[in-house]
Coordinates of C-alpha atoms in Angstrom, one line a residue:
M1 CA -30.1 22.5 1.1
T2 CA -31.6 19.4 -0.5
A3 CA -29.3 16.3 -0.8
R4 CA -30.8 14.0 -3.1
P5 CA -30.4 10.4 -1.5
T6 CA -27.1 8.1 -1.7
T7 CA -28.6 4.9 -1.9
P8 CA -26.9 2.4 -4.7
D9 CA -27.7 3.8 -7.8
P10 CA -29.4 1.1 -9.9
R11 CA -28.3 2.7 -13.1
P12 CA -25.1 2.8 -14.4
P13 CA -22.6 5.5 -13.8
R14 CA -22.2 8.3 -16.3
S15 CA -19.2 8.0 -18.3
A16 CA -16.5 9.6 -18.1
P17 CA -16.3 12.6 -21.4
D18 CA -14.0 10.8 -24.7
A19 CA -12.1 13.6 -24.6
T20 CA -10.5 12.0 -21.0
P21 CA -7.5 10.2 -22.1
D22 CA -6.9 5.8 -21.3
L23 CA -4.2 6.3 -18.8
S24 CA -4.0 2.2 -18.9
S25 CA -0.9 2.0 -20.4
K26 CA 1.0 4.4 -17.6
N27 CA 3.2 3.1 -15.2
P28 CA 0.4 2.1 -12.2
D29 CA 3.2 2.7 -9.5
W30 CA 3.3 6.8 -10.4
W31 CA 2.2 7.6 -6.5
R32 CA 5.5 5.9 -4.9
Q33 CA 7.6 9.0 -6.0
A34 CA 5.3 11.2 -6.9
V35 CA 4.8 15.4 -5.7
V36 CA 0.7 15.2 -4.8
Y37 CA -0.7 18.9 -4.7
Q38 CA -3.6 20.1 -2.2
V39 CA -5.9 21.9 -4.1
Y40 CA -8.5 23.3 -0.9
P41 CA -11.1 24.3 -3.8
R42 CA -13.1 27.1 -1.9
S43 CA -9.5 28.9 -1.4
F44 CA -7.7 28.0 -5.0
A45 CA -9.2 30.6 -7.7
D46 CA -12.9 31.7 -7.7
A47 CA -14.5 32.0 -11.6
D48 CA -17.6 33.5 -11.1
G49 CA -16.9 36.2 -8.7
D50 CA -18.9 34.8 -5.9
G51 CA -15.9 34.8 -3.5
L52 CA -15.7 31.2 -2.9
G53 CA -13.4 28.8 -5.0
D54 CA -14.8 26.0 -7.6
L55 CA -14.2 23.7 -9.8
R56 CA -13.9 25.8 -12.9
G57 CA -11.9 28.0 -11.2
V58 CA -9.6 25.3 -10.4
T59 CA -9.9 23.8 -14.3
R60 CA -8.0 27.2 -15.6
R61 CA -5.4 27.8 -12.8
L62 CA -4.4 23.5 -13.5
T63 CA -1.7 25.5 -16.2
H64 CA 0.0 26.7 -13.4
L65 CA 0.4 23.3 -11.4
A66 CA 1.7 21.6 -14.9
A67 CA 4.1 24.3 -15.1
L68 CA 4.9 24.1 -11.9
G69 CA 6.1 20.2 -12.3
V70 CA 3.5 18.6 -9.9
D71 CA 1.9 14.6 -10.6
A72 CA -1.2 15.5 -9.4
L73 CA -3.6 17.6 -7.9
W74 CA -5.5 16.1 -4.7
L75 CA -8.9 18.4 -3.9
S76 CA -10.3 18.7 -0.4
P77 CA -13.6 18.6 -0.7
F78 CA -16.4 20.1 -3.3
Y79 CA -18.8 18.3 -2.3
P80 CA -22.8 19.5 -1.6
S81 CA -22.0 21.0 2.6
E82 CA -23.2 23.7 4.4
L83 CA -19.6 24.4 5.5
A84 CA -19.9 23.8 9.2
D85 CA -16.5 22.2 8.9
G86 CA -14.9 23.6 5.7
G87 CA -16.4 20.9 3.4
Y88 CA -15.7 18.1 5.4
D89 CA -19.6 18.0 6.0
V90 CA -20.6 16.1 3.6
A91 CA -24.8 16.4 2.5
D92 CA -24.0 13.9 -0.7
P93 CA -20.9 12.4 -1.5
R94 CA -21.4 11.8 -5.0
D95 CA -22.6 15.2 -6.4
V96 CA -20.8 18.9 -7.0
D97 CA -21.7 21.8 -4.3
P98 CA -23.7 24.4 -7.0
R99 CA -21.5 26.9 -5.3
L100 CA -18.8 25.1 -6.7
G101 CA -20.2 24.0 -9.8
T102 CA -21.6 20.9 -11.8
L103 CA -20.9 17.2 -11.9
D104 CA -20.2 18.5 -16.0
D105 CA -17.4 20.6 -14.4
F106 CA -16.1 17.8 -12.6
D107 CA -15.6 16.2 -15.4
A108 CA -14.1 19.1 -17.7
L109 CA -11.4 19.4 -14.6
V110 CA -10.6 15.6 -14.9
A111 CA -10.6 15.7 -19.0
E112 CA -8.1 18.7 -18.8
A113 CA -5.8 17.6 -15.8
H114 CA -5.3 14.3 -17.6
R115 CA -4.8 16.3 -20.8
L116 CA -1.5 18.1 -18.9
G117 CA -0.5 14.9 -17.4
L118 CA -2.3 15.3 -14.4
K119 CA -3.5 12.5 -11.5
V120 CA -6.6 13.8 -9.9
I121 CA -7.0 12.0 -6.4
V122 CA -10.6 13.2 -4.0
D123 CA -11.0 13.5 -0.9
I124 CA -13.5 10.9 0.5
V125 CA -15.0 11.2 3.9
P126 CA -16.4 8.3 5.3
N127 CA -16.7 8.6 8.7
H128 CA -19.5 11.1 9.2
T129 CA -22.1 12.6 7.0
S130 CA -23.7 16.1 6.9
H131 CA -26.4 16.1 9.2
Q132 CA -28.4 17.4 5.9
H133 CA -27.8 13.9 4.4
V134 CA -31.0 12.6 3.6
W135 CA -30.0 9.8 5.5
F136 CA -29.8 11.4 8.9
Q137 CA -32.7 13.7 8.4
E138 CA -34.8 10.1 7.6
A139 CA -33.2 9.1 10.9
L140 CA -34.1 12.2 13.0
R141 CA -38.1 11.0 11.3
A142 CA -37.8 7.1 12.1
G143 CA -37.7 7.3 15.7
P144 CA -35.3 5.6 18.3
G145 CA -34.9 1.2 17.6
S146 CA -35.4 2.0 13.5
P147 CA -33.1 0.8 10.5
A148 CA -32.9 4.2 9.7
R149 CA -31.0 5.1 13.1
D150 CA -28.9 2.2 12.6
R151 CA -27.4 3.6 10.2
Y152 CA -25.8 6.2 12.4
V153 CA -24.8 6.4 16.4
F154 CA -27.8 6.4 18.5
R155 CA -27.8 6.1 22.1
D156 CA -30.0 6.8 25.1
G157 CA -28.6 8.8 27.7
R158 CA -27.7 8.3 30.9
G159 CA -29.3 10.1 34.1
A160 CA -32.5 9.4 36.1
R161 CA -34.5 10.9 32.6
G162 CA -31.9 10.2 29.9
E163 CA -30.5 14.2 30.0
L164 CA -26.5 13.0 30.3
P165 CA -24.7 11.9 27.3
P166 CA -24.1 8.1 27.2
T167 CA -20.3 8.6 27.4
D168 CA -17.4 11.4 28.1
W169 CA -16.3 10.9 24.8
Q170 CA -14.9 14.7 23.6
S171 CA -15.5 16.3 20.3
V172 CA -12.0 16.9 18.4
F173 CA -13.1 20.6 18.5
G174 CA -14.5 21.2 21.8
G175 CA -17.3 19.4 23.7
S176 CA -19.1 16.6 24.3
A177 CA -19.3 14.4 21.1
W178 CA -22.9 13.7 21.8
K179 CA -26.1 15.7 20.5
R180 CA -29.9 15.1 22.0
V181 CA -32.2 15.3 19.5
P182 CA -35.3 16.1 20.6
D183 CA -37.1 13.0 21.3
G184 CA -34.8 12.5 24.1
Q185 CA -31.3 10.0 22.2
W186 CA -28.5 11.1 21.6
Y187 CA -25.5 11.1 18.5
L188 CA -22.3 10.4 18.3
H189 CA -20.0 13.4 16.6
L190 CA -16.8 13.0 17.2
F191 CA -16.0 16.6 15.3
A192 CA -18.8 19.2 15.2
A193 CA -22.5 18.2 16.0
E194 CA -23.4 18.9 12.2
Q195 CA -21.4 16.3 11.4
P196 CA -23.4 12.8 12.7
D197 CA -20.8 9.8 12.7
L198 CA -21.9 6.7 10.8
N199 CA -21.9 3.6 12.1
W200 CA -20.0 1.0 10.0
G201 CA -21.0 -2.4 11.7
N202 CA -24.0 -1.1 9.4
Q203 CA -24.3 -2.7 6.3
E204 CA -26.0 -0.3 3.8
V205 CA -23.0 2.1 4.6
R206 CA -20.1 0.0 3.8
A207 CA -22.2 -0.9 0.7
D208 CA -22.9 2.6 -0.2
H209 CA -19.0 3.8 0.5
R210 CA -18.4 0.8 -2.6
T211 CA -20.8 3.0 -4.9
T212 CA -18.6 5.9 -3.8
L213 CA -15.8 4.4 -5.0
R214 CA -17.1 3.3 -7.9
F215 CA -18.5 6.7 -9.1
W216 CA -15.5 8.7 -8.9
S217 CA -13.7 5.7 -10.1
D218 CA -15.6 5.7 -13.1
R219 CA -15.5 9.2 -14.0
G220 CA -11.6 9.3 -13.9
V221 CA -10.2 9.9 -11.0
D222 CA -6.7 8.3 -9.9
G223 CA -6.9 7.8 -6.3
F224 CA -8.5 8.8 -3.2
R225 CA -7.5 10.8 0.2
V226 CA -9.1 9.1 3.2
D227 CA -10.6 11.5 5.6
V228 CA -9.8 10.3 9.6
A229 CA -9.0 6.8 8.3
H230 CA -8.3 5.5 11.6
A231 CA -12.1 6.2 13.2
L232 CA -14.4 4.3 11.4
V233 CA -15.4 1.6 13.6
K234 CA -16.2 2.0 16.9
D235 CA -16.9 -0.7 19.6
L236 CA -20.1 -0.1 20.1
T237 CA -21.2 -2.8 22.4
E238 CA -23.3 -2.4 25.9
P239 CA -22.2 -0.5 28.0
L240 CA -20.3 2.0 26.2
R241 CA -16.8 2.8 27.8
D242 CA -15.9 6.0 29.9
L243 CA -12.4 7.4 28.8
G244 CA -11.6 9.5 31.8
T245 CA -10.6 12.4 30.4
S246 CA -11.8 15.6 29.0
Q247 CA -8.8 16.1 26.3
P248 CA -10.2 16.4 22.6
G249 CA -9.1 14.2 20.3
H250 CA -8.1 11.3 23.4
E251 CA -4.4 11.1 22.2
A252 CA -4.0 10.9 25.5
A253 CA -6.0 7.8 25.9
L254 CA -4.6 6.6 22.9
A255 CA -1.3 6.3 23.5
E256 CA -2.3 4.5 27.0
M257 CA -4.7 1.8 25.7
P258 CA -3.1 -1.6 24.2
P259 CA -3.0 -0.8 19.9
G260 CA -6.2 -1.5 18.4
T261 CA -8.5 -1.1 21.8
H262 CA -9.3 2.4 21.7
P263 CA -13.3 2.6 21.9
F264 CA -13.2 4.5 18.5
Y265 CA -10.1 4.9 17.0
D266 CA -7.3 3.1 15.4
R267 CA -9.2 -0.3 16.1
D268 CA -7.9 -3.7 14.3
E269 CA -11.4 -4.1 12.7
V270 CA -10.8 -1.0 11.0
H271 CA -8.8 -2.6 8.7
E272 CA -11.6 -5.3 7.1
V273 CA -13.0 -2.3 5.4
Y274 CA -9.5 -1.2 3.6
R275 CA -9.1 -4.3 2.7
D276 CA -12.8 -4.8 1.2
W277 CA -12.3 -1.3 -0.5
R278 CA -8.8 -3.0 -2.3
K279 CA -10.3 -5.2 -4.0
I280 CA -12.8 -2.6 -5.7
L281 CA -9.7 -0.6 -6.3
D282 CA -7.7 -3.2 -7.8
A283 CA -10.5 -4.2 -10.0
Y284 CA -9.8 -0.5 -12.8
T285 CA -6.9 -0.4 -14.8
P286 CA -4.4 0.9 -13.8
P287 CA -5.6 0.2 -9.7
R288 CA -6.8 3.6 -8.1
T289 CA -4.6 5.0 -5.0
A290 CA -5.6 5.7 -2.3
V291 CA -3.7 8.1 1.1
A292 CA -5.1 7.6 4.8
E293 CA -5.4 10.1 7.3
A294 CA -4.5 8.3 10.2
W295 CA -3.1 10.2 13.2
V296 CA -1.5 7.1 15.1
P297 CA 2.1 6.2 15.9
G298 CA 4.2 4.6 12.7
A299 CA 4.0 1.3 13.6
R300 CA 0.0 1.6 13.5
R301 CA 0.1 3.9 10.3
A302 CA 2.2 1.0 8.5
L303 CA -0.7 -0.8 8.9
Y304 CA -3.4 1.2 6.4
A305 CA -0.3 1.4 4.0
R306 CA -0.3 -2.2 3.4
P307 CA -1.1 -3.7 -0.4
D308 CA -3.7 -5.4 0.5
E309 CA -4.8 -1.6 2.5
L310 CA -4.9 1.5 0.9
G311 CA -1.3 1.3 0.0
Q312 CA 0.6 4.9 1.8
A313 CA -0.4 6.8 4.5
F314 CA 0.2 10.7 5.9
N315 CA 3.1 10.9 8.1
F316 CA 2.4 13.3 10.7
E317 CA 5.4 12.9 12.7
Y318 CA 7.8 14.5 9.5
L319 CA 5.2 17.9 10.1
Q320 CA 5.7 18.1 13.7
T321 CA 9.3 17.3 14.0
P322 CA 10.7 20.7 15.0
W323 CA 13.5 22.5 12.7
D324 CA 16.1 20.2 14.3
A325 CA 18.7 18.2 12.6
G326 CA 18.9 15.2 15.2
A327 CA 15.3 15.2 14.9
L328 CA 14.9 15.1 11.9
R329 CA 16.9 12.9 11.2
R330 CA 15.4 10.4 13.5
V331 CA 11.8 10.6 11.8
I332 CA 12.8 10.4 8.4
T333 CA 14.8 7.3 9.5
G334 CA 12.1 6.0 10.9
S335 CA 9.6 6.8 8.6
L336 CA 11.2 5.1 6.1
E337 CA 11.9 2.3 8.1
T338 CA 8.1 2.2 8.4
A339 CA 7.1 2.6 4.8
H340 CA 9.5 -0.5 4.2
A341 CA 7.7 -2.7 6.5
A342 CA 4.6 -2.5 4.8
G343 CA 5.5 -2.4 1.5
A344 CA 4.3 1.4 0.7
S345 CA 6.5 4.2 -0.1
A346 CA 7.0 7.0 2.5
T347 CA 5.2 10.3 2.9
W348 CA 6.3 13.7 3.5
V349 CA 4.0 16.9 4.2
L350 CA 5.4 20.4 5.7
S351 CA 1.7 21.9 5.5
N352 CA -1.9 21.3 5.0
H353 CA -5.0 22.4 5.6
D354 CA -5.8 21.2 9.1
V355 CA -2.2 23.3 10.4
V356 CA 0.1 26.5 11.0
R357 CA 1.6 27.2 7.4
H358 CA 5.2 25.9 8.0
A359 CA 6.8 29.1 6.8
S360 CA 5.2 30.4 10.1
R361 CA 5.1 27.0 12.5
L362 CA 9.4 26.4 11.8
M363 CA 10.2 29.9 12.8
L364 CA 8.2 29.3 16.3
P365 CA 10.3 28.7 19.0
P366 CA 9.9 25.0 20.6
G367 CA 7.2 24.5 22.9
T368 CA 5.1 27.0 22.1
D369 CA 1.5 26.8 21.6
E370 CA 0.5 27.2 18.1
N371 CA -3.1 28.6 19.5
A372 CA -2.0 31.4 21.9
W373 CA 0.4 32.4 19.2
L374 CA -2.8 32.6 16.8
L375 CA -4.9 34.1 19.4
S376 CA -2.7 36.4 19.2
G377 CA -2.6 37.2 16.3
G378 CA 0.9 36.1 14.9
H379 CA 2.7 38.9 17.5
A380 CA 3.4 36.9 21.0
P381 CA 6.1 35.7 19.6
A382 CA 6.6 37.7 17.0
V383 CA 7.7 35.9 13.8
D384 CA 10.5 37.6 11.2
P385 CA 8.6 36.5 7.3
A386 CA 12.1 37.0 5.9
A387 CA 13.6 34.9 8.6
G388 CA 10.3 32.0 8.5
L389 CA 10.4 31.7 4.1
R390 CA 14.2 31.4 4.2
R391 CA 13.6 28.1 6.7
A392 CA 10.7 27.1 3.9
R393 CA 12.7 26.5 1.2
A394 CA 15.3 25.0 3.7
A395 CA 12.5 22.5 4.7
G396 CA 10.9 22.7 1.0
L397 CA 13.9 21.5 -1.3
L398 CA 15.0 18.6 1.5
M399 CA 11.1 17.4 1.9
L400 CA 11.8 17.1 -2.0
A401 CA 14.8 14.7 -1.9
L402 CA 13.3 12.5 0.1
P403 CA 12.3 8.7 -0.8
G404 CA 8.9 8.6 -1.5
S405 CA 5.6 10.3 -2.5
A406 CA 5.8 14.6 -1.1
Y407 CA 2.0 16.6 -0.7
V408 CA 2.8 20.2 -1.5
Y409 CA -0.2 22.3 -0.4
Q410 CA -1.8 25.0 -2.1
G411 CA 0.8 28.7 -1.9
E412 CA 3.5 26.5 -0.3
E413 CA 5.4 27.0 -3.6
L414 CA 4.9 30.9 -3.1
G415 CA 6.6 30.5 0.9
L416 CA 2.7 32.0 1.7
P417 CA 2.9 32.3 5.6
E418 CA 0.2 31.7 8.0
V419 CA -2.1 34.9 8.0
A420 CA -2.7 34.9 12.1
D421 CA -4.2 38.5 12.4
L422 CA -7.8 37.4 10.9
P423 CA -10.0 39.3 13.1
T424 CA -12.3 37.1 14.7
E425 CA -15.6 38.3 13.3
V426 CA -14.9 36.7 10.0
L427 CA -13.7 33.3 11.2
Q428 CA -15.2 30.2 9.5
D429 CA -13.9 27.5 11.5
P430 CA -16.3 25.8 13.9
I431 CA -14.1 25.3 16.3
W432 CA -13.8 29.0 16.8
E433 CA -17.2 29.1 18.1
Q434 CA -17.0 25.3 19.3
T435 CA -14.4 26.1 21.6
G436 CA -15.9 29.6 23.6
H437 CA -13.9 30.9 21.3
V438 CA -10.9 29.5 23.0
R439 CA -9.4 27.9 20.2
K440 CA -9.0 30.1 17.0
G441 CA -9.1 27.2 14.4
R442 CA -7.6 26.7 10.6
D443 CA -8.6 29.2 8.4
G444 CA -5.3 31.5 8.9
C445 CA -3.3 28.6 6.4
R446 CA -7.4 28.9 4.2
V447 CA -7.1 32.4 2.7
P448 CA -7.1 32.1 -0.5
L449 CA -4.3 32.2 -3.4
P450 CA -3.0 35.4 -4.8
W451 CA -2.5 35.2 -8.6
T452 CA -1.8 38.7 -9.5
T453 CA -0.2 41.9 -7.5
T454 CA -3.2 44.2 -7.8
G455 CA -7.3 43.4 -8.0
P456 CA -9.8 43.0 -5.4
S457 CA -8.9 39.1 -4.8
Y458 CA -5.6 39.3 -5.6
G459 CA -6.5 37.4 -9.3
F460 CA -8.5 35.2 -7.2
G461 CA -12.0 36.1 -8.7
P462 CA -13.4 39.0 -10.2
A463 CA -14.4 40.2 -7.1
G464 CA -13.7 40.1 -2.7
A465 CA -12.8 36.8 -1.8
W466 CA -14.7 34.5 1.2
L467 CA -11.5 35.3 4.1
P468 CA -10.1 38.4 3.5
Q469 CA -6.0 38.5 2.2
P470 CA -3.9 40.6 4.1
P471 CA -2.0 43.2 1.4
G472 CA 1.5 41.7 1.9
F473 CA 0.3 38.6 0.1
A474 CA 0.6 40.9 -3.1
A475 CA 4.3 40.3 -2.7
Y476 CA 3.6 36.5 -2.8
A477 CA 1.3 36.5 -5.8
V478 CA 2.7 33.9 -8.9
E479 CA 2.2 37.0 -10.9
A480 CA 5.6 38.8 -8.8
Q481 CA 7.2 35.3 -8.7
D482 CA 6.6 34.1 -12.5
G483 CA 10.1 34.3 -14.2
A484 CA 12.0 36.3 -10.9
E485 CA 15.2 34.6 -11.0
G486 CA 15.3 33.5 -7.0
S487 CA 11.3 33.7 -6.4
T488 CA 10.2 30.5 -4.1
L489 CA 8.1 29.6 -6.9
E490 CA 10.9 29.6 -9.8
L491 CA 12.6 27.5 -7.1
Y492 CA 10.1 24.5 -6.6
R493 CA 10.5 25.1 -10.9
T494 CA 13.7 24.2 -10.9
A495 CA 13.9 22.0 -7.7
L496 CA 10.6 19.5 -9.6
R497 CA 12.2 20.0 -12.3
L498 CA 15.4 18.6 -11.3
R499 CA 13.3 16.0 -9.6
R500 CA 11.8 14.3 -12.0
K501 CA 15.6 13.6 -13.3
L502 CA 17.3 12.3 -10.4
I503 CA 14.7 10.5 -8.3
D504 CA 15.2 7.0 -8.7
G505 CA 14.9 4.5 -6.0
E506 CA 13.2 4.6 -2.5
T507 CA 16.1 5.0 -0.4
L508 CA 18.8 7.1 1.3
T509 CA 22.3 6.2 2.7
W510 CA 23.1 9.2 5.8
A511 CA 27.0 10.8 5.3
E512 CA 28.1 9.9 9.1
D513 CA 31.1 12.7 8.8
T514 CA 28.7 15.6 9.0
L515 CA 28.7 18.6 11.7
A516 CA 26.0 18.9 14.3
G517 CA 23.2 20.6 13.0
V518 CA 23.9 19.4 9.4
L519 CA 21.9 16.5 7.3
Q520 CA 23.6 14.5 4.4
F521 CA 22.2 11.9 2.4
D522 CA 22.9 10.3 -0.5
R523 CA 20.8 8.9 -2.9
G524 CA 21.4 6.2 -4.9
D525 CA 20.2 7.6 -8.1
G526 CA 24.1 9.9 -7.8
W527 CA 22.8 12.9 -6.1
R528 CA 23.4 14.3 -2.9
C529 CA 21.1 16.5 -0.6
V530 CA 22.6 19.1 2.4
T531 CA 20.8 20.9 4.9
N532 CA 22.1 23.6 7.2
L533 CA 20.1 23.9 10.0
S534 CA 23.5 25.4 12.6
P535 CA 23.8 28.6 13.1
G536 CA 26.7 29.2 11.0
P537 CA 27.9 28.7 7.6
V538 CA 29.6 25.1 7.1
S539 CA 31.6 23.8 3.5
L540 CA 29.5 21.9 0.9
P541 CA 30.7 18.3 0.1
A542 CA 32.6 17.7 -3.3
G543 CA 30.2 17.9 -6.0
E544 CA 28.7 19.8 -8.6
V545 CA 26.2 22.4 -6.8
L546 CA 22.3 21.9 -8.7
L547 CA 20.1 24.0 -6.7
T548 CA 19.8 26.2 -3.3
S549 CA 17.5 27.4 -1.8
A550 CA 19.1 30.5 -1.0
P551 CA 22.4 32.0 -2.3
L552 CA 25.6 30.4 -0.8
E553 CA 27.6 32.4 1.6
D554 CA 31.7 32.8 -0.5
G555 CA 31.1 29.2 -1.3
R556 CA 29.6 28.1 2.1
L557 CA 26.1 26.8 2.4
G558 CA 24.8 29.3 5.4
P559 CA 22.0 28.7 8.0
D560 CA 18.9 27.4 6.8
T561 CA 19.4 26.1 3.8
T562 CA 19.7 23.3 1.7
A563 CA 21.7 22.2 -1.4
W564 CA 21.6 19.6 -3.9
L565 CA 24.5 18.4 -5.3
A566 CA 25.3 16.1 -8.1
R567 CA 28.2 13.4 -6.9

């Protein structure tokens, strides 16, 4: 693939189409209580029949999101990529992968989204590029010590002949985070070898990302999701520090070091980057939003969400919390406190393109090795799909009642489970190969969506799909659930319609007299949420029942069920 240069373009950026309405009169704080729907473009809808989802497919299905009642869609990467990491290996951050469409297709998507009242958030990937990026190809040709190599992290190796990696740093996907090139130097890749890390000490790198922010903002996007936001700035002073661990991701080392001092994760200097970005984002009317993907503890996460930085950060503690009333209450309370301290609103997410779908995950016994479960094809332990769906519906209704922004992953509104039994020969995630077939990877949550109950790909496209869909997907299809009383799709539509009417304010008050295993809180705007995580039915407090995730049992709230009530 040939990528065009990404140095700052002296020409004025192309304007968005005239059909895009002026959103300047809209509430600039829309994001604080928004419901954002994550679209993984390659798995959402295929318009041209090549088996891969594309932008025109997304545009054709935007009416589904408008009818669902979400406020915005977040597009995972759609940029030119060889898909060494599902699109997060970006060869050109200011273009569209030809297999997914064109910039005109992108403009049409934004125009239609805005016509339907939907905001558009795009993913940007600032930590690394694809090895096919024009800069990296230039670096390989230029050789050691060149300005081109300074845009990335190249180092000489250790050992008598430089045959050993410069440090013991490990890739998140397994193995060394260093790869040797023919002239003997090594380059850093915290993820796949096809994703060389950028050097954020280089001013060209910083300037190029400012250009990218302006490029998409000028085309009408309303915000950005920042991939691996905590890993941009590294301590590259010599000699580079070993970590003394072989664990991918180095979470243990991150926890053991004083905050802000890890050599490549969550360094204090990264916040200079985001303060610079905020000036650009605030120059637009309304200001562009941003949310950080930062896998760091809550107190550190708050730094990324400060008003003079990105403004919001994903709350992964909530996603990782087991289905337990006490644990959920602690995490919800802590998350609200953290967001308040940062001047931000809280974020809530149950599933995304990197984790086991929660309709399956929440049913796994505490302490289950999720990778071992995936390797077993989802059979050890077995997960009851009906019980998993019941719990997922209760969890979704609980999340949508919380103050702040909810991020819904595509298919969550259908109750889709993880496809844990994908044959190994169809796996696409580089984790499978890079770990020597030890970790199965993330393909099971990326299987293309079912839209119809029949067809070669259940309506995903006119032909097959890039990952095989199980026959059971027919029962989850939009066509099967549309208008069906009690379906998960109708539950989400009703919940989002009610939420728009009920949400006002960013606080909650816990009820102190609840039974063990029950979560109950009041919202200051006149309603309450009750979730029963205990093994038996419980009585509801006084109030008009507005919505339940499962039918009441003789007027009582059954296990794994959430209810919304008007006070």
